Backbone as JSON, one array per atom type, in Angstrom:
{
  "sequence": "XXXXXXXXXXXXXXXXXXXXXXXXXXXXXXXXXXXXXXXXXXXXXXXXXXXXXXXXXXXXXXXXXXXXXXXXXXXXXXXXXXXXXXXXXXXXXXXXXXXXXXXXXXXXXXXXXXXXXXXXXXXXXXXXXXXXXXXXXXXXXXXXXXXXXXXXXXXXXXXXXXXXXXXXXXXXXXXXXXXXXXXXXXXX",
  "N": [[-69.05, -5.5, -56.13], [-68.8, -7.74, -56.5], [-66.12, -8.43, -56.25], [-65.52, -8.65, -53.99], [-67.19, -10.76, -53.0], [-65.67, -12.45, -53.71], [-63.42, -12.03, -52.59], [-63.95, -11.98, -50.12], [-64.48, -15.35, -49.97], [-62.07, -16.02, -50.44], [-60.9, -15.65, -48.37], [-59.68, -13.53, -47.83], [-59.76, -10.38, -46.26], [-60.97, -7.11, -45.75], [-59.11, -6.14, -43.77], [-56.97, -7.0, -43.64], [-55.42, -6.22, -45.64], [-52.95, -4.08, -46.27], [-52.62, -0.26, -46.43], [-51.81, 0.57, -48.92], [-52.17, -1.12, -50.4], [-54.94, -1.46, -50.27], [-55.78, 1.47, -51.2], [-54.2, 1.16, -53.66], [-56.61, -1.26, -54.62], [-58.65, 0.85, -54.98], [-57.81, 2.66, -56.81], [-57.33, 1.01, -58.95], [-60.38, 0.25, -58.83], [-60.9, 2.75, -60.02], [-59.89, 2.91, -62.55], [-61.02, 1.15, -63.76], [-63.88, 2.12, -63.97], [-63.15, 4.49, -65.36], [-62.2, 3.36, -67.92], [-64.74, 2.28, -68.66], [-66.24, 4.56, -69.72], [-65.08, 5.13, -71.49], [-62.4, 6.74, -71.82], [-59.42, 5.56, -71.74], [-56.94, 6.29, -71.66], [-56.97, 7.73, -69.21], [-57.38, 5.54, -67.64], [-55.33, 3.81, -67.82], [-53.52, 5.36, -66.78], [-54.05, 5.09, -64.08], [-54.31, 2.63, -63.62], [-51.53, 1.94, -63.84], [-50.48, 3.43, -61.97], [-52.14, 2.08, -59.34], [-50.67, -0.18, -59.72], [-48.05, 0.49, -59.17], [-48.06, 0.76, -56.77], [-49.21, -1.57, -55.55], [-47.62, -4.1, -56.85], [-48.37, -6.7, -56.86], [-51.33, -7.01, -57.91], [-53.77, -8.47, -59.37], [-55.98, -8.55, -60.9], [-55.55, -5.58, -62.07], [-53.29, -5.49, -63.48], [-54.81, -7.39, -65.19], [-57.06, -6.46, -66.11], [-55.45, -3.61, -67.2], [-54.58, -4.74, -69.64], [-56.57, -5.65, -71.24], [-57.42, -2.71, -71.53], [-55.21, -1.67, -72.86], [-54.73, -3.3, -75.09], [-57.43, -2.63, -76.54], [-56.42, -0.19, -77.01], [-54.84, -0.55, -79.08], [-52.26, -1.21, -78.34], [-49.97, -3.45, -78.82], [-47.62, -4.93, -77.99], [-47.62, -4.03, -75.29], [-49.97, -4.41, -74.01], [-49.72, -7.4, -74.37], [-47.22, -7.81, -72.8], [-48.51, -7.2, -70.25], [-50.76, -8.63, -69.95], [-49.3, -11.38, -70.16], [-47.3, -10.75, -67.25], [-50.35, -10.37, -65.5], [-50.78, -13.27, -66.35], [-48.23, -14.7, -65.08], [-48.87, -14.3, -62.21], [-51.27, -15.51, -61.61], [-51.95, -18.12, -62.49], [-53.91, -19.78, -63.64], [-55.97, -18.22, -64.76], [-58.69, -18.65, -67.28], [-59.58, -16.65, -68.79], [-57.46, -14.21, -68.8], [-55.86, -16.06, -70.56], [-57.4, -16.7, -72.61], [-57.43, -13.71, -73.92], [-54.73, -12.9, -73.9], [-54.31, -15.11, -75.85], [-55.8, -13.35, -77.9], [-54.37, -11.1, -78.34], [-51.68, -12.13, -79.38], [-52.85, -13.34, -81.59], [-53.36, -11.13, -82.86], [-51.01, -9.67, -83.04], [-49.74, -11.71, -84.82], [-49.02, -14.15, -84.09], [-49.78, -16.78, -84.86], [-49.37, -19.48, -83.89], [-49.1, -19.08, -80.8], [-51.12, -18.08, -80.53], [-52.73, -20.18, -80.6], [-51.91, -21.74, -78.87], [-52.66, -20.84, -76.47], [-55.34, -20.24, -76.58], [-56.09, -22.89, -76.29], [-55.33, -23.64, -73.9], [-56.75, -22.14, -72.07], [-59.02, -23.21, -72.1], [-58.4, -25.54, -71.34], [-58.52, -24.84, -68.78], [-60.72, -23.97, -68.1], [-63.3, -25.51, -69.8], [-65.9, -24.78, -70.44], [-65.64, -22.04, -71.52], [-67.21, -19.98, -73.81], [-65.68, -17.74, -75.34], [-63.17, -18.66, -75.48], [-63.53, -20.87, -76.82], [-64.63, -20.31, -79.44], [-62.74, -18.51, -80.54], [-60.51, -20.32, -81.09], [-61.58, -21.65, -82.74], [-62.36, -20.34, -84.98], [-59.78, -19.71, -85.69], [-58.2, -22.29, -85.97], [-60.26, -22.54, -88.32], [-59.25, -20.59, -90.06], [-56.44, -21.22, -90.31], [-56.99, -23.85, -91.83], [-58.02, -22.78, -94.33], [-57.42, -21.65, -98.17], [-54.71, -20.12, -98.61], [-54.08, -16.44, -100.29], [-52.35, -14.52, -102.7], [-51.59, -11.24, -101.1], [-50.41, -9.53, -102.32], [-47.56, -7.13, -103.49], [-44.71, -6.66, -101.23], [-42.22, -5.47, -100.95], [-39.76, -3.94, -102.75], [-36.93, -4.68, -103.23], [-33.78, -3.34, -103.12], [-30.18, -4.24, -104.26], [-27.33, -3.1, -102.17], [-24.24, -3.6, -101.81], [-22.13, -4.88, -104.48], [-21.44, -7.58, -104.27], [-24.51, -8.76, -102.6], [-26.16, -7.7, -105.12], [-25.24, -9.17, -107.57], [-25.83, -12.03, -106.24], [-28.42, -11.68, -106.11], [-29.97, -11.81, -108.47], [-32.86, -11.3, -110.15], [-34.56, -11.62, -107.89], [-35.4, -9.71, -106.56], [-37.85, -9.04, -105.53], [-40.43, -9.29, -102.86], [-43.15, -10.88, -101.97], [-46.04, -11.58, -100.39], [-48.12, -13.27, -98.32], [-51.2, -14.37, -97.44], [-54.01, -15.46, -94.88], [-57.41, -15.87, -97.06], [-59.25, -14.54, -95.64], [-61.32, -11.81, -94.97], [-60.27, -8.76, -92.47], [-58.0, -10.1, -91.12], [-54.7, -10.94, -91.07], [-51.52, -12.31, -91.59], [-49.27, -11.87, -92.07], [-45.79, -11.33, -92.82], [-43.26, -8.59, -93.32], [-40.78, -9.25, -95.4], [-37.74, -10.5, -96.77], [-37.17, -12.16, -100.07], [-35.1, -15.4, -100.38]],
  "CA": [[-69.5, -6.45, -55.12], [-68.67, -9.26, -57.21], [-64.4, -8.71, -56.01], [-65.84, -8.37, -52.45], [-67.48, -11.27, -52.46], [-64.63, -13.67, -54.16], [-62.32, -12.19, -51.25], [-64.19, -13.18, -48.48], [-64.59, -16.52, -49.96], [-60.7, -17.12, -50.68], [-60.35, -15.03, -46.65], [-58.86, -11.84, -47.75], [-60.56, -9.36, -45.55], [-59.9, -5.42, -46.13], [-58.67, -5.52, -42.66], [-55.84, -7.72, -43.78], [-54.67, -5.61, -46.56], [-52.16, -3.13, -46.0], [-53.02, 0.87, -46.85], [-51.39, 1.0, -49.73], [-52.82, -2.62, -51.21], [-56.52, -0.46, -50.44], [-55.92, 2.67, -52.49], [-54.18, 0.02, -55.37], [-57.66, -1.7, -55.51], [-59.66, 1.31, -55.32], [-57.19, 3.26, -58.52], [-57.65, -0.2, -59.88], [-61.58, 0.29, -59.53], [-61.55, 4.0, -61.02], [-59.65, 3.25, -63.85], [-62.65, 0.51, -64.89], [-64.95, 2.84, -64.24], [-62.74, 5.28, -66.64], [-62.23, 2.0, -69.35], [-65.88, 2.06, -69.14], [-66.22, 5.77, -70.55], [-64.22, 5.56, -73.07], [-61.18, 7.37, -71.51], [-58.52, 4.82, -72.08], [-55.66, 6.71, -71.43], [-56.98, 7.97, -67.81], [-57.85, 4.56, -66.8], [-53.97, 3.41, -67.89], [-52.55, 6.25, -65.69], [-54.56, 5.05, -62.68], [-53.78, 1.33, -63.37], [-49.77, 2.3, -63.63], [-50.67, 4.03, -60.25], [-52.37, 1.02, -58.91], [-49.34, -1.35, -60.09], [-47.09, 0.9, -58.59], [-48.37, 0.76, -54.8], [-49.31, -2.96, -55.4], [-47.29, -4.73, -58.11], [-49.26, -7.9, -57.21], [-52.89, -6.59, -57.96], [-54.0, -9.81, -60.3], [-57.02, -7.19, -62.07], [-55.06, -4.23, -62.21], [-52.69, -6.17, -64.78], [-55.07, -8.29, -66.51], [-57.68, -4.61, -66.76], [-55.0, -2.87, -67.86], [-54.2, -5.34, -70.85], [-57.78, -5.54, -72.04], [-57.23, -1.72, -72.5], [-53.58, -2.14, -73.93], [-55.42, -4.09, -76.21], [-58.19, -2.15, -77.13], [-55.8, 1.26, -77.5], [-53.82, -1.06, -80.07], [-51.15, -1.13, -77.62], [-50.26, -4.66, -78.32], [-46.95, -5.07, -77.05], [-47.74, -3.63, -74.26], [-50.99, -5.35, -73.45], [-49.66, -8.47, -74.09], [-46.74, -7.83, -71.25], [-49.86, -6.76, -69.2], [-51.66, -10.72, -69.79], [-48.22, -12.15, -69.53], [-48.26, -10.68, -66.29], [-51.36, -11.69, -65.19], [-51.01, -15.06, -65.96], [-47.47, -15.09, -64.24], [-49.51, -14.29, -61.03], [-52.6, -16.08, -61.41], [-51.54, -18.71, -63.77], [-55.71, -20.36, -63.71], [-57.52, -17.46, -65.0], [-58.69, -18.85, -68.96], [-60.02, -15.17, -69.74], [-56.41, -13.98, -69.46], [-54.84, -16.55, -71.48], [-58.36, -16.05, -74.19], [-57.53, -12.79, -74.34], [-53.3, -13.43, -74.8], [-53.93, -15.15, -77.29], [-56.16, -12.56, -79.38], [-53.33, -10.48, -78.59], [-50.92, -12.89, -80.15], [-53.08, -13.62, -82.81], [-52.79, -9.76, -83.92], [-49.49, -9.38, -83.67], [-49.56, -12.82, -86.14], [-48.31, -15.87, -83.67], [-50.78, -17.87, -84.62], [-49.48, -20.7, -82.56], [-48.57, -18.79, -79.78], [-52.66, -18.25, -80.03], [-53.65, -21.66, -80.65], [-51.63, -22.53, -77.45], [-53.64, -20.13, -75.49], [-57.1, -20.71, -76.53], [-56.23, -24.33, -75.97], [-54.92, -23.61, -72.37], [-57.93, -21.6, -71.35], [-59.86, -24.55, -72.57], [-58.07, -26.97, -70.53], [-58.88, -24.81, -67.45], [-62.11, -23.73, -68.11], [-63.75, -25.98, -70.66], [-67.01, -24.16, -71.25], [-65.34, -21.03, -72.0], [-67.39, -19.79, -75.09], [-64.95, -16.83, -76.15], [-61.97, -19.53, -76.17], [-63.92, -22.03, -78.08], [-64.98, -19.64, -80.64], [-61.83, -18.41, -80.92], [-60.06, -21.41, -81.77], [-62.34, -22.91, -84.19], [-62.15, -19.45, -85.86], [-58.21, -19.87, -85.98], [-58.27, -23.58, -86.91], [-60.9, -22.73, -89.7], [-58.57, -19.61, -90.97], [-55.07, -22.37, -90.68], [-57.62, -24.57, -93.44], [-58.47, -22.27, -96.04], [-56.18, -21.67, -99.19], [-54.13, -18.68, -98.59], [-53.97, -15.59, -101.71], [-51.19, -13.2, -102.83], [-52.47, -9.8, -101.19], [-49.58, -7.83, -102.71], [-46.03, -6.94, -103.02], [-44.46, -6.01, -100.08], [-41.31, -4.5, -100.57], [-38.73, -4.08, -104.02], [-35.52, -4.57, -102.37], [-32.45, -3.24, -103.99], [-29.16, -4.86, -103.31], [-26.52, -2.09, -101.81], [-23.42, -3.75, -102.55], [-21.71, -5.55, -105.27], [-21.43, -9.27, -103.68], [-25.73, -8.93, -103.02], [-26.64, -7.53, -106.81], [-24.95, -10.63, -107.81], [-26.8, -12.78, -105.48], [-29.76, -11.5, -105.46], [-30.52, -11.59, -109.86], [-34.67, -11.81, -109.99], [-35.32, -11.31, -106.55], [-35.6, -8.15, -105.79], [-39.74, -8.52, -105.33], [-40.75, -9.64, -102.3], [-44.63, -11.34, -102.17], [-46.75, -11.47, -98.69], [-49.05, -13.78, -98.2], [-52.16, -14.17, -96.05], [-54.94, -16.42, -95.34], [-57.92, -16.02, -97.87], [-60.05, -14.04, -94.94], [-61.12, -10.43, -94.76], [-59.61, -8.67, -91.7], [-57.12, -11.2, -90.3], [-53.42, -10.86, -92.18], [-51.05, -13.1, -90.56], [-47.76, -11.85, -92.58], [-44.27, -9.96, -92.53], [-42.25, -8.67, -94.28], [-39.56, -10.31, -95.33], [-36.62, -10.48, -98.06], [-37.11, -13.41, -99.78], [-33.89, -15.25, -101.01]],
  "C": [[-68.99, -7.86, -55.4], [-66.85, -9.97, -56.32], [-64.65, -9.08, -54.48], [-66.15, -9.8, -52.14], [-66.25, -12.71, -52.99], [-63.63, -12.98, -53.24], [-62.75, -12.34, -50.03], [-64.16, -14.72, -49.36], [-63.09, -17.16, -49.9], [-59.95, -16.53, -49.3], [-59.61, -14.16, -46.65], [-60.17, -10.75, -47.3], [-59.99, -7.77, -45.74], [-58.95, -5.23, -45.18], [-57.23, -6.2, -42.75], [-54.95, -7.16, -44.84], [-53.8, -4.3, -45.81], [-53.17, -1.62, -46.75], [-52.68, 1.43, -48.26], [-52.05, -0.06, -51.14], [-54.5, -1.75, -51.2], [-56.06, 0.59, -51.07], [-55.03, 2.04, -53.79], [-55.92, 0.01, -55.56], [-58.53, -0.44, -55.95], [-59.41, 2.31, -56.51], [-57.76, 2.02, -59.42], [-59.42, 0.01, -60.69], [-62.16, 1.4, -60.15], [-61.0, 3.8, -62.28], [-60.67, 1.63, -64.59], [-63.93, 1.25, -65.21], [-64.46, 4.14, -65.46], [-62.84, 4.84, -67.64], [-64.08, 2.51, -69.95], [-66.6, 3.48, -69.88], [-65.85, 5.75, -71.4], [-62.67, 6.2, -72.89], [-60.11, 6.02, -71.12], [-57.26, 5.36, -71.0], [-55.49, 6.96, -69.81], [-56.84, 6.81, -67.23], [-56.57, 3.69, -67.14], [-53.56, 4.35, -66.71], [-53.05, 5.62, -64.69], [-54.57, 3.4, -62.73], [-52.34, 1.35, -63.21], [-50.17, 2.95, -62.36], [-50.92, 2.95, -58.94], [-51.07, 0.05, -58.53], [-48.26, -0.56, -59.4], [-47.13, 0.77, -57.3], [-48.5, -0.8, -54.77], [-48.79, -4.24, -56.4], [-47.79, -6.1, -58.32], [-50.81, -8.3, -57.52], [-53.24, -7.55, -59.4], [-55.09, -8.28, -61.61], [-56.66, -6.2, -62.49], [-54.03, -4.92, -63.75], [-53.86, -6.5, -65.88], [-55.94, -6.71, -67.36], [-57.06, -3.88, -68.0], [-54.16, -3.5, -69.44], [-55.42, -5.43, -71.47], [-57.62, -3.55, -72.48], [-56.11, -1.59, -73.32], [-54.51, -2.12, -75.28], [-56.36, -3.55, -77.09], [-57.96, -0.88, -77.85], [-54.95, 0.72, -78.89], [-52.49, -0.75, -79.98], [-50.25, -2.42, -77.95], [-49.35, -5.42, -77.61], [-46.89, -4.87, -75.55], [-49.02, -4.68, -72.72], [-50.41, -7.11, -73.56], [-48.39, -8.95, -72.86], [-47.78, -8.0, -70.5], [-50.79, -8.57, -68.79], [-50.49, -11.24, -69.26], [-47.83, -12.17, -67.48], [-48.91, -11.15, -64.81], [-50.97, -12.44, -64.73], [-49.62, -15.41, -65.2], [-48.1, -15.34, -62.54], [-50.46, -15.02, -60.96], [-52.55, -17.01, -63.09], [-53.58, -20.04, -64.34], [-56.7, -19.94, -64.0], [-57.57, -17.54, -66.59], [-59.07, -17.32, -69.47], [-58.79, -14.68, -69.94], [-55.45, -14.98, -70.74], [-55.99, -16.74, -72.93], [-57.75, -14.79, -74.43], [-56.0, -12.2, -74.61], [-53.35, -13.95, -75.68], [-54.5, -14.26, -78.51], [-55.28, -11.63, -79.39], [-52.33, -11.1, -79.26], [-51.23, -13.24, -81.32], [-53.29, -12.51, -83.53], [-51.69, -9.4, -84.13], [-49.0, -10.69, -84.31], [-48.73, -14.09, -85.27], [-49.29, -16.36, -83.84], [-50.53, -19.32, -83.77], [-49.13, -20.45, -81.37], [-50.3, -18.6, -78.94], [-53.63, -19.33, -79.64], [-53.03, -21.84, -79.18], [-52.32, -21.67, -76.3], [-54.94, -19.69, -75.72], [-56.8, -21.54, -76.24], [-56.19, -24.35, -74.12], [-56.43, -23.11, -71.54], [-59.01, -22.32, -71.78], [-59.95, -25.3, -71.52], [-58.18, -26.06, -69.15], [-60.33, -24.06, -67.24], [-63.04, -24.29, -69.53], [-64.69, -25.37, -71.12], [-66.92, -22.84, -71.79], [-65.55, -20.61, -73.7], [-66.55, -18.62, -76.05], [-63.55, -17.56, -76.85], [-62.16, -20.44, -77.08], [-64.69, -21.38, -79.29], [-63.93, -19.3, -81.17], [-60.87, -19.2, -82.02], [-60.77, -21.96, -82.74], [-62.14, -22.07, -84.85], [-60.73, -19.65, -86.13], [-57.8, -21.1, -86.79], [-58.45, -23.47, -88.7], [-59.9, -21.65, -90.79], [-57.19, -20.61, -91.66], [-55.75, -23.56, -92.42], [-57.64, -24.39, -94.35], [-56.86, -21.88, -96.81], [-55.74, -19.89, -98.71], [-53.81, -17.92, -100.15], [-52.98, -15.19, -101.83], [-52.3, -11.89, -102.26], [-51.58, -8.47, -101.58], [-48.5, -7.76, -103.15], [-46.1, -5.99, -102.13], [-43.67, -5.05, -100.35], [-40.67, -4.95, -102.16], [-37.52, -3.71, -103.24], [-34.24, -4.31, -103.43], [-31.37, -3.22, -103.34], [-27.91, -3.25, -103.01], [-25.07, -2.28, -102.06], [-23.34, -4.77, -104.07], [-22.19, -7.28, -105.35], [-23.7, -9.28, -103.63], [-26.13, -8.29, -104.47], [-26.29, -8.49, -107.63], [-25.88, -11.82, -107.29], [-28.21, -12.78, -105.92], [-31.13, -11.31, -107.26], [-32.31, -11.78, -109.82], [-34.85, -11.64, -108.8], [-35.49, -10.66, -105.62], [-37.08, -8.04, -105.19], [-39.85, -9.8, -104.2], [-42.43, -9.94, -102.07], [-44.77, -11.68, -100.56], [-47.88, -12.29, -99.08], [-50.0, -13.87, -97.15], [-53.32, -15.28, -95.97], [-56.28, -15.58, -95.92], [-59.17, -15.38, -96.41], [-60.37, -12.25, -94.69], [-60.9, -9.81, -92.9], [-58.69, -9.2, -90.69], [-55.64, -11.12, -91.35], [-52.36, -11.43, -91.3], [-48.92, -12.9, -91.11], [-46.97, -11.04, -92.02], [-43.67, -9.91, -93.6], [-41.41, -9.15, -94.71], [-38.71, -10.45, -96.37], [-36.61, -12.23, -98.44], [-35.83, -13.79, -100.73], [-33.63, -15.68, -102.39]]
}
């Protein structure tokens, strides 16, 4: 009721949609009611169904990136926000919920700039302003060693030369339990 009543207010009437834009929204609204089971995967097929009859369905994207997201899709889901917010560049829940996608696959400033954004268009937004202070407060603390990553051994001649002592690669992270913000990486 809630979609119903934010399209009369912005004057989209059903009678103005095409036949194919009505069975988008209404795949759109079985695969929430699937999300909301637990069946993931159904309620992707029937948003890719959706997106296919209506590739401009604003919910059918952002939907189907909150499950992305929740299947630990994250490339995927974060196309899915991207998106979105190409279409409906004013909605702060998609760009809160790009950046917790960004801040798992480790951009932390790709996150900070999208909690900040969904700030600056919805200021009281308590998921973005929790967010960010949580991100801030993680950027503060002292970061640990949580390991070696990788023992790299050089393959030719010219790197085994190069590369004397530094075969051990170290990963670092910030000093928080479940948050790891590293990569791998050869260091030189």
């Amino acid at each position: 009721y809630k979609v119903a009543a934010a399209s009369i207010a912005a004057g989209v009437f059903m009678r103005d949609l095409t036949n194919a834009e009505v069975i988008a929204q209404l795949l759109s609204n079985q695969a929430v009611a699937l999300s909301g089971q637990g069946r993931l995967e159904d309620a992707l097929s029937r948003y890719d169904a959706a997106l296919e009859l209506h590739p401009q369905l604003v919910a059918a994207w952002y939907n189907r990136g909150i499950d992305l997201l929740k299947a630990g899709r994250l490339q995927e889901a974060l196309a899915s926000f991207n998106r979105s917010i190409d279409l409906y560049p004013s909605d702060a829940q998609a760009h809160n919920n790009r950046g917790l996608t960004k801040l798992k696959l480790g951009d932390t400033g790709g996150a900070r700039a999208d909690f900040e954004r969904a700030l600056t268009i919805e200021p009281s937004l308590k998921e973005a302003e929790e967010n960010l202070r949580r991100l801030l407060s993680l950027a503060a603390k002292p970061r640990r060693l949580v390991g070696v990553v990788a023992v790299c051994e050089p393959t030719n001649d010219r790197d085994r030369q190069s590369s004397r002592g530094r075969g051990i690669s170290y990963d670092w992270a910030p000093d928080v339990s479940g948050f790891r913000a590293s990569r791998l990486r050869w260091n030189p």
